[in-house]
Amino acid sequence: MDTQVLTVSSKGQISFPDSIRKLLSIKTGDKLVAYASDDTIMLKTIKFPSVEDFESSLNEAQKWAESVRYKEDDVNAIIKSMRKDHRK
Protein backbone atom coordinates (compact mmCIF):
# COMPACT_ATOMS: atom_id res chain seq x y z
CA MET A 1 0.00 0.00 0.00
CA ASP A 2 1.33 3.42 -0.96
CA THR A 3 0.73 5.95 1.84
CA GLN A 4 1.31 9.68 1.35
CA VAL A 5 0.48 12.82 3.31
CA LEU A 6 -1.49 15.33 1.24
CA THR A 7 -1.89 19.05 1.88
CA VAL A 8 -5.13 20.95 1.32
CA SER A 9 -4.65 24.23 -0.58
CA SER A 10 -6.34 27.52 0.29
CA LYS A 11 -8.94 26.64 -2.38
CA GLY A 12 -9.69 23.29 -0.71
CA GLN A 13 -7.82 21.32 -3.38
CA ILE A 14 -5.45 18.39 -2.94
CA SER A 15 -2.90 16.97 -5.34
CA PHE A 16 -2.19 13.28 -5.60
CA PRO A 17 1.45 12.32 -5.77
CA ASP A 18 2.54 10.86 -9.10
CA SER A 19 3.17 7.45 -7.48
CA ILE A 20 -0.49 7.17 -6.40
CA ARG A 21 -1.81 8.41 -9.76
CA LYS A 22 0.32 5.82 -11.57
CA LEU A 23 -0.62 3.04 -9.13
CA LEU A 24 -4.34 3.70 -9.67
CA SER A 25 -4.07 4.75 -13.35
CA ILE A 26 -5.66 8.13 -12.53
CA LYS A 27 -5.41 10.56 -15.44
CA THR A 28 -6.36 14.19 -15.95
CA GLY A 29 -10.15 14.50 -16.13
CA ASP A 30 -10.86 11.19 -14.38
CA LYS A 31 -13.71 11.24 -11.87
CA LEU A 32 -13.55 10.23 -8.20
CA VAL A 33 -16.33 9.83 -5.67
CA ALA A 34 -15.73 10.85 -2.04
CA TYR A 35 -17.33 9.07 0.91
CA ALA A 36 -17.12 10.82 4.27
CA SER A 37 -17.82 9.38 7.71
CA ASP A 38 -16.75 11.03 10.96
CA ASP A 39 -13.11 12.00 10.37
CA THR A 40 -12.53 9.57 7.50
CA ILE A 41 -12.60 10.31 3.77
CA MET A 42 -12.47 7.52 1.23
CA LEU A 43 -11.99 8.21 -2.46
CA LYS A 44 -12.86 5.78 -5.25
CA THR A 45 -12.25 6.10 -8.94
CA ILE A 46 -15.30 6.00 -11.18
CA LYS A 47 -14.85 4.09 -14.40
CA PHE A 48 -17.63 4.72 -16.89
CA PRO A 49 -18.22 2.07 -19.57
CA SER A 50 -17.57 2.94 -23.16
CA VAL A 51 -20.61 3.48 -25.37
CA GLU A 52 -19.91 0.10 -26.99
CA ASP A 53 -19.73 -1.68 -23.62
CA PHE A 54 -22.94 0.02 -22.46
CA GLU A 55 -24.79 -0.95 -25.65
CA SER A 56 -23.53 -4.52 -25.33
CA SER A 57 -24.78 -4.76 -21.73
CA LEU A 58 -28.12 -3.22 -22.71
CA ASN A 59 -28.54 -5.69 -25.58
CA GLU A 60 -27.72 -8.58 -23.25
CA ALA A 61 -30.27 -7.36 -20.69
CA GLN A 62 -32.93 -6.96 -23.37
CA LYS A 63 -32.31 -10.50 -24.66
CA TRP A 64 -32.59 -11.86 -21.13
CA ALA A 65 -35.83 -9.93 -20.52
CA GLU A 66 -37.27 -11.35 -23.73
CA SER A 67 -36.18 -14.88 -22.76
CA VAL A 68 -38.14 -14.67 -19.49
CA ARG A 69 -40.99 -12.87 -21.28
CA TYR A 70 -40.81 -9.64 -19.30
CA LYS A 71 -42.92 -6.79 -20.61
CA GLU A 72 -42.44 -3.08 -19.90
CA ASP A 73 -45.28 -3.16 -17.35
CA ASP A 74 -43.50 -5.99 -15.51
CA VAL A 75 -40.36 -3.90 -15.22
CA ASN A 76 -42.33 -0.90 -13.95
CA ALA A 77 -44.00 -3.09 -11.31
CA ILE A 78 -40.63 -4.46 -10.18
CA ILE A 79 -39.22 -0.93 -9.87
CA LYS A 80 -42.23 0.20 -7.80
CA SER A 81 -41.89 -2.86 -5.57
CA MET A 82 -38.18 -2.25 -5.00
CA ARG A 83 -38.76 1.41 -4.19
CA LYS A 84 -41.40 0.48 -1.60
CA ASP A 85 -39.01 -2.06 -0.01
CA HIS A 86 -36.22 0.51 0.29
CA ARG A 87 -38.44 3.17 1.90
CA LYS A 88 -39.14 1.01 4.94
mmCIF file of N, CA and C in Angstrom:
data_model
loop_
_atom_site.group_PDB
_atom_site.id
_atom_site.type_symbol
_atom_site.label_atom_id
_atom_site.label_comp_id
_atom_site.label_asym_id
_atom_site.label_seq_id
_atom_site.Cartn_x
_atom_site.Cartn_y
_atom_site.Cartn_z
ATOM 1 N N MET A 1 0.859 -1.176 0.000
ATOM 2 C CA MET A 1 0.000 0.000 0.000
ATOM 3 C C MET A 1 0.900 1.232 0.000
ATOM 4 N N ASP A 2 0.584 2.169 -0.864
ATOM 5 C CA ASP A 2 1.335 3.418 -0.956
ATOM 6 C C ASP A 2 0.635 4.460 -0.087
ATOM 7 N N THR A 3 1.313 4.965 0.930
ATOM 8 C CA THR A 3 0.734 5.952 1.841
ATOM 9 C C THR A 3 1.471 7.269 1.682
ATOM 10 N N GLN A 4 0.732 8.344 1.520
ATOM 11 C CA GLN A 4 1.308 9.678 1.354
ATOM 12 C C GLN A 4 0.511 10.658 2.197
ATOM 13 N N VAL A 5 1.165 11.735 2.626
ATOM 14 C CA VAL A 5 0.484 12.820 3.314
ATOM 15 C C VAL A 5 0.180 13.894 2.281
ATOM 16 N N LEU A 6 -1.070 14.312 2.209
ATOM 17 C CA LEU A 6 -1.489 15.325 1.243
ATOM 18 C C LEU A 6 -1.791 16.616 1.982
ATOM 19 N N THR A 7 -1.621 17.741 1.294
ATOM 20 C CA THR A 7 -1.893 19.049 1.883
ATOM 21 C C THR A 7 -3.061 19.686 1.148
ATOM 22 N N VAL A 8 -3.981 20.261 1.899
ATOM 23 C CA VAL A 8 -5.131 20.947 1.322
ATOM 24 C C VAL A 8 -4.721 22.388 1.027
ATOM 25 N N SER A 9 -4.994 22.857 -0.201
ATOM 26 C CA SER A 9 -4.648 24.230 -0.580
ATOM 27 C C SER A 9 -5.673 25.208 -0.023
ATOM 28 N N SER A 10 -5.407 26.489 -0.187
ATOM 29 C CA SER A 10 -6.337 27.520 0.286
ATOM 30 C C SER A 10 -7.677 27.454 -0.443
ATOM 31 N N LYS A 11 -7.698 26.806 -1.614
ATOM 32 C CA LYS A 11 -8.938 26.639 -2.384
ATOM 33 C C LYS A 11 -9.618 25.302 -2.075
ATOM 34 N N GLY A 12 -9.095 24.565 -1.085
ATOM 35 C CA GLY A 12 -9.689 23.285 -0.715
ATOM 36 C C GLY A 12 -9.286 22.147 -1.636
ATOM 37 N N GLN A 13 -8.252 22.341 -2.428
ATOM 38 C CA GLN A 13 -7.819 21.318 -3.381
ATOM 39 C C GLN A 13 -6.681 20.489 -2.794
ATOM 40 N N ILE A 14 -6.593 19.242 -3.274
ATOM 41 C CA ILE A 14 -5.451 18.394 -2.936
ATOM 42 C C ILE A 14 -4.846 17.880 -4.231
ATOM 43 N N SER A 15 -3.578 17.571 -4.190
ATOM 44 C CA SER A 15 -2.899 16.974 -5.337
ATOM 45 C C SER A 15 -2.442 15.582 -4.944
ATOM 46 N N PHE A 16 -2.659 14.633 -5.841
ATOM 47 C CA PHE A 16 -2.195 13.278 -5.596
ATOM 48 C C PHE A 16 -0.768 13.148 -6.095
ATOM 49 N N PRO A 17 0.098 12.561 -5.297
ATOM 50 C CA PRO A 17 1.454 12.319 -5.770
ATOM 51 C C PRO A 17 1.440 11.429 -7.013
ATOM 52 N N ASP A 18 2.425 11.618 -7.850
ATOM 53 C CA ASP A 18 2.542 10.864 -9.095
ATOM 54 C C ASP A 18 2.497 9.352 -8.847
ATOM 55 N N SER A 19 3.134 8.897 -7.756
ATOM 56 C CA SER A 19 3.169 7.447 -7.479
ATOM 57 C C SER A 19 1.765 6.885 -7.284
ATOM 58 N N ILE A 20 0.888 7.639 -6.622
ATOM 59 C CA ILE A 20 -0.487 7.172 -6.402
ATOM 60 C C ILE A 20 -1.282 7.233 -7.698
ATOM 61 N N ARG A 21 -1.107 8.309 -8.470
ATOM 62 C CA ARG A 21 -1.810 8.410 -9.762
ATOM 63 C C ARG A 21 -1.414 7.257 -10.671
ATOM 64 N N LYS A 22 -0.140 6.932 -10.718
ATOM 65 C CA LYS A 22 0.316 5.817 -11.570
ATOM 66 C C LYS A 22 -0.216 4.484 -11.051
ATOM 67 N N LEU A 23 -0.159 4.295 -9.726
ATOM 68 C CA LEU A 23 -0.623 3.040 -9.126
ATOM 69 C C LEU A 23 -2.081 2.777 -9.451
ATOM 70 N N LEU A 24 -2.905 3.842 -9.442
ATOM 71 C CA LEU A 24 -4.343 3.700 -9.671
ATOM 72 C C LEU A 24 -4.770 4.064 -11.094
ATOM 73 N N SER A 25 -3.799 4.359 -11.950
ATOM 74 C CA SER A 25 -4.072 4.754 -13.351
ATOM 75 C C SER A 25 -5.026 5.939 -13.422
ATOM 76 N N ILE A 26 -4.828 6.927 -12.543
ATOM 77 C CA ILE A 26 -5.655 8.131 -12.534
ATOM 78 C C ILE A 26 -5.042 9.138 -13.503
ATOM 79 N N LYS A 27 -5.873 9.608 -14.433
ATOM 80 C CA LYS A 27 -5.412 10.558 -15.444
ATOM 81 C C LYS A 27 -6.200 11.862 -15.328
ATOM 82 N N THR A 28 -5.683 12.901 -15.935
ATOM 83 C CA THR A 28 -6.362 14.192 -15.952
ATOM 84 C C THR A 28 -7.788 14.027 -16.459
ATOM 85 N N GLY A 29 -8.741 14.582 -15.735
ATOM 86 C CA GLY A 29 -10.147 14.505 -16.132
ATOM 87 C C GLY A 29 -10.892 13.313 -15.573
ATOM 88 N N ASP A 30 -10.179 12.336 -14.980
ATOM 89 C CA ASP A 30 -10.860 11.192 -14.379
ATOM 90 C C ASP A 30 -11.742 11.663 -13.230
ATOM 91 N N LYS A 31 -12.766 10.905 -12.926
ATOM 92 C CA LYS A 31 -13.713 11.243 -11.868
ATOM 93 C C LYS A 31 -13.470 10.354 -10.653
ATOM 94 N N LEU A 32 -13.638 10.949 -9.463
ATOM 95 C CA LEU A 32 -13.552 10.228 -8.202
ATOM 96 C C LEU A 32 -14.811 10.527 -7.406
ATOM 97 N N VAL A 33 -15.219 9.585 -6.584
ATOM 98 C CA VAL A 33 -16.329 9.828 -5.673
ATOM 99 C C VAL A 33 -15.741 9.838 -4.266
ATOM 100 N N ALA A 34 -16.222 10.736 -3.413
ATOM 101 C CA ALA A 34 -15.735 10.847 -2.043
ATOM 102 C C ALA A 34 -16.814 10.400 -1.073
ATOM 103 N N TYR A 35 -16.448 9.509 -0.165
ATOM 104 C CA TYR A 35 -17.326 9.067 0.911
ATOM 105 C C TYR A 35 -16.752 9.653 2.197
ATOM 106 N N ALA A 36 -17.580 10.252 3.014
ATOM 107 C CA ALA A 36 -17.119 10.821 4.274
ATOM 108 C C ALA A 36 -17.908 10.242 5.433
ATOM 109 N N SER A 37 -17.196 9.899 6.504
ATOM 110 C CA SER A 37 -17.818 9.379 7.713
ATOM 111 C C SER A 37 -16.930 9.772 8.890
ATOM 112 N N ASP A 38 -17.512 10.515 9.821
ATOM 113 C CA ASP A 38 -16.753 11.028 10.962
ATOM 114 C C ASP A 38 -15.517 11.769 10.450
ATOM 115 N N ASP A 39 -14.326 11.305 10.815
ATOM 116 C CA ASP A 39 -13.112 11.998 10.370
ATOM 117 C C ASP A 39 -12.388 11.236 9.253
ATOM 118 N N THR A 40 -13.121 10.396 8.547
ATOM 119 C CA THR A 40 -12.532 9.573 7.497
ATOM 120 C C THR A 40 -13.088 9.966 6.137
ATOM 121 N N ILE A 41 -12.201 10.073 5.162
ATOM 122 C CA ILE A 41 -12.600 10.315 3.773
ATOM 123 C C ILE A 41 -12.049 9.169 2.944
ATOM 124 N N MET A 42 -12.904 8.573 2.139
ATOM 125 C CA MET A 42 -12.471 7.519 1.234
ATOM 126 C C MET A 42 -12.777 7.974 -0.180
ATOM 127 N N LEU A 43 -11.803 7.854 -1.056
ATOM 128 C CA LEU A 43 -11.987 8.209 -2.462
ATOM 129 C C LEU A 43 -11.972 6.955 -3.305
ATOM 130 N N LYS A 44 -12.809 6.928 -4.328
ATOM 131 C CA LYS A 44 -12.861 5.783 -5.246
ATOM 132 C C LYS A 44 -12.945 6.310 -6.660
ATOM 133 N N THR A 45 -12.174 5.704 -7.535
ATOM 134 C CA THR A 45 -12.246 6.104 -8.940
ATOM 135 C C THR A 45 -13.548 5.608 -9.538
ATOM 136 N N ILE A 46 -14.084 6.377 -10.462
ATOM 137 C CA ILE A 46 -15.298 6.003 -11.176
ATOM 138 C C ILE A 46 -14.893 5.694 -12.609
ATOM 139 N N LYS A 47 -15.153 4.496 -13.027
ATOM 140 C CA LYS A 47 -14.848 4.093 -14.400
ATOM 141 C C LYS A 47 -16.156 3.915 -15.161
ATOM 142 N N PHE A 48 -16.413 4.802 -16.086
ATOM 143 C CA PHE A 48 -17.627 4.715 -16.890
ATOM 144 C C PHE A 48 -17.388 3.766 -18.059
ATOM 145 N N PRO A 49 -18.395 2.973 -18.415
ATOM 146 C CA PRO A 49 -18.221 2.071 -19.566
ATOM 147 C C PRO A 49 -18.186 2.878 -20.863
ATOM 148 N N SER A 50 -17.539 2.320 -21.842
ATOM 149 C CA SER A 50 -17.571 2.938 -23.164
ATOM 150 C C SER A 50 -18.986 2.797 -23.723
ATOM 151 N N VAL A 51 -19.289 3.568 -24.742
ATOM 152 C CA VAL A 51 -20.611 3.476 -25.373
ATOM 153 C C VAL A 51 -20.832 2.052 -25.882
ATOM 154 N N GLU A 52 -19.799 1.467 -26.453
ATOM 155 C CA GLU A 52 -19.912 0.103 -26.987
ATOM 156 C C GLU A 52 -20.214 -0.901 -25.874
ATOM 157 N N ASP A 53 -19.496 -0.773 -24.746
ATOM 158 C CA ASP A 53 -19.730 -1.684 -23.621
ATOM 159 C C ASP A 53 -21.138 -1.513 -23.061
ATOM 160 N N PHE A 54 -21.595 -0.248 -22.961
ATOM 161 C CA PHE A 54 -22.943 0.018 -22.456
ATOM 162 C C PHE A 54 -23.994 -0.598 -23.382
ATOM 163 N N GLU A 55 -23.829 -0.388 -24.691
ATOM 164 C CA GLU A 55 -24.786 -0.953 -25.650
ATOM 165 C C GLU A 55 -24.787 -2.473 -25.591
ATOM 166 N N SER A 56 -23.619 -3.069 -25.432
ATOM 167 C CA SER A 56 -23.526 -4.524 -25.334
ATOM 168 C C SER A 56 -24.270 -5.033 -24.103
ATOM 169 N N SER A 57 -24.079 -4.362 -22.963
ATOM 170 C CA SER A 57 -24.779 -4.756 -21.731
ATOM 171 C C SER A 57 -26.281 -4.573 -21.867
ATOM 172 N N LEU A 58 -26.693 -3.480 -22.498
ATOM 173 C CA LEU A 58 -28.118 -3.220 -22.713
ATOM 174 C C LEU A 58 -28.733 -4.292 -23.608
ATOM 175 N N ASN A 59 -28.042 -4.636 -24.681
ATOM 176 C CA ASN A 59 -28.539 -5.688 -25.576
ATOM 177 C C ASN A 59 -28.662 -7.020 -24.848
ATOM 178 N N GLU A 60 -27.688 -7.334 -24.014
ATOM 179 C CA GLU A 60 -27.716 -8.580 -23.251
ATOM 180 C C GLU A 60 -28.900 -8.587 -22.284
ATOM 181 N N ALA A 61 -29.148 -7.463 -21.619
ATOM 182 C CA ALA A 61 -30.272 -7.364 -20.686
ATOM 183 C C ALA A 61 -31.600 -7.496 -21.421
ATOM 184 N N GLN A 62 -31.687 -6.877 -22.593
ATOM 185 C CA GLN A 62 -32.931 -6.962 -23.371
ATOM 186 C C GLN A 62 -33.190 -8.396 -23.832
ATOM 187 N N LYS A 63 -32.145 -9.101 -24.249
ATOM 188 C CA LYS A 63 -32.311 -10.497 -24.661
ATOM 189 C C LYS A 63 -32.774 -11.351 -23.487
ATOM 190 N N TRP A 64 -32.180 -11.112 -22.312
ATOM 191 C CA TRP A 64 -32.587 -11.865 -21.131
ATOM 192 C C TRP A 64 -34.055 -11.580 -20.800
ATOM 193 N N ALA A 65 -34.451 -10.300 -20.829
ATOM 194 C CA ALA A 65 -35.833 -9.926 -20.518
ATOM 195 C C ALA A 65 -36.798 -10.604 -21.489
ATOM 196 N N GLU A 66 -36.434 -10.661 -22.749
ATOM 197 C CA GLU A 66 -37.272 -11.350 -23.735
ATOM 198 C C GLU A 66 -37.341 -12.844 -23.442
ATOM 199 N N SER A 67 -36.216 -13.435 -23.010
ATOM 200 C CA SER A 67 -36.175 -14.885 -22.758
ATOM 201 C C SER A 67 -37.063 -15.286 -21.586
ATOM 202 N N VAL A 68 -37.260 -14.372 -20.623
ATOM 203 C CA VAL A 68 -38.143 -14.672 -19.489
ATOM 204 C C VAL A 68 -39.511 -14.021 -19.677
ATOM 205 N N ARG A 69 -39.707 -13.461 -20.863
ATOM 206 C CA ARG A 69 -40.987 -12.872 -21.275
ATOM 207 C C ARG A 69 -41.426 -11.681 -20.422
ATOM 208 N N TYR A 70 -40.463 -10.874 -19.992
ATOM 209 C CA TYR A 70 -40.814 -9.638 -19.297
ATOM 210 C C TYR A 70 -41.351 -8.628 -20.286
ATOM 211 N N LYS A 71 -42.354 -7.909 -19.849
ATOM 212 C CA LYS A 71 -42.916 -6.793 -20.611
ATOM 213 C C LYS A 71 -42.565 -5.505 -19.871
ATOM 214 N N GLU A 72 -42.760 -4.372 -20.520
ATOM 215 C CA GLU A 72 -42.435 -3.082 -19.901
ATOM 216 C C GLU A 72 -43.208 -2.883 -18.595
ATOM 217 N N ASP A 73 -44.472 -3.289 -18.573
ATOM 218 C CA ASP A 73 -45.276 -3.157 -17.349
ATOM 219 C C ASP A 73 -44.699 -3.992 -16.201
ATOM 220 N N ASP A 74 -44.133 -5.161 -16.532
ATOM 221 C CA ASP A 74 -43.504 -5.994 -15.508
ATOM 222 C C ASP A 74 -42.324 -5.256 -14.870
ATOM 223 N N VAL A 75 -41.528 -4.634 -15.707
ATOM 224 C CA VAL A 75 -40.359 -3.899 -15.216
ATOM 225 C C VAL A 75 -40.799 -2.739 -14.329
ATOM 226 N N ASN A 76 -41.813 -2.003 -14.761
ATOM 227 C CA ASN A 76 -42.329 -0.898 -13.951
ATOM 228 C C ASN A 76 -42.828 -1.387 -12.589
ATOM 229 N N ALA A 77 -43.500 -2.523 -12.566
ATOM 230 C CA ALA A 77 -44.002 -3.087 -11.312
ATOM 231 C C ALA A 77 -42.842 -3.494 -10.402
ATOM 232 N N ILE A 78 -41.809 -4.071 -10.974
ATOM 233 C CA ILE A 78 -40.634 -4.465 -10.183
ATOM 234 C C ILE A 78 -39.968 -3.228 -9.584
ATOM 235 N N ILE A 79 -39.831 -2.173 -10.363
ATOM 236 C CA ILE A 79 -39.221 -0.931 -9.870
ATOM 237 C C ILE A 79 -40.040 -0.366 -8.719
ATOM 238 N N LYS A 80 -41.358 -0.312 -8.871
ATOM 239 C CA LYS A 80 -42.230 0.195 -7.801
ATOM 240 C C LYS A 80 -42.068 -0.649 -6.538
ATOM 241 N N SER A 81 -42.034 -1.959 -6.705
ATOM 242 C CA SER A 81 -41.895 -2.865 -5.574
ATOM 243 C C SER A 81 -40.563 -2.634 -4.852
ATOM 244 N N MET A 82 -39.491 -2.476 -5.601
ATOM 245 C CA MET A 82 -38.177 -2.251 -5.000
ATOM 246 C C MET A 82 -38.127 -0.915 -4.279
ATOM 247 N N ARG A 83 -38.737 0.103 -4.836
ATOM 248 C CA ARG A 83 -38.760 1.412 -4.190
ATOM 249 C C ARG A 83 -39.506 1.347 -2.875
ATOM 250 N N LYS A 84 -40.629 0.622 -2.837
ATOM 251 C CA LYS A 84 -41.399 0.477 -1.603
ATOM 252 C C LYS A 84 -40.554 -0.231 -0.547
ATOM 253 N N ASP A 85 -39.838 -1.296 -0.941
ATOM 254 C CA ASP A 85 -39.015 -2.058 -0.012
ATOM 255 C C ASP A 85 -37.902 -1.214 0.583
ATOM 256 N N HIS A 86 -37.343 -0.299 -0.189
ATOM 257 C CA HIS A 86 -36.224 0.511 0.286
ATOM 258 C C HIS A 86 -36.668 1.707 1.130
ATOM 259 N N ARG A 87 -37.937 2.038 1.104
ATOM 260 C CA ARG A 87 -38.441 3.174 1.895
ATOM 261 C C ARG A 87 -38.729 2.770 3.333
ATOM 262 N N LYS A 88 -38.774 1.490 3.596
ATOM 263 C CA LYS A 88 -39.142 1.010 4.935
ATOM 264 C C LYS A 88 -38.060 1.296 5.946
#
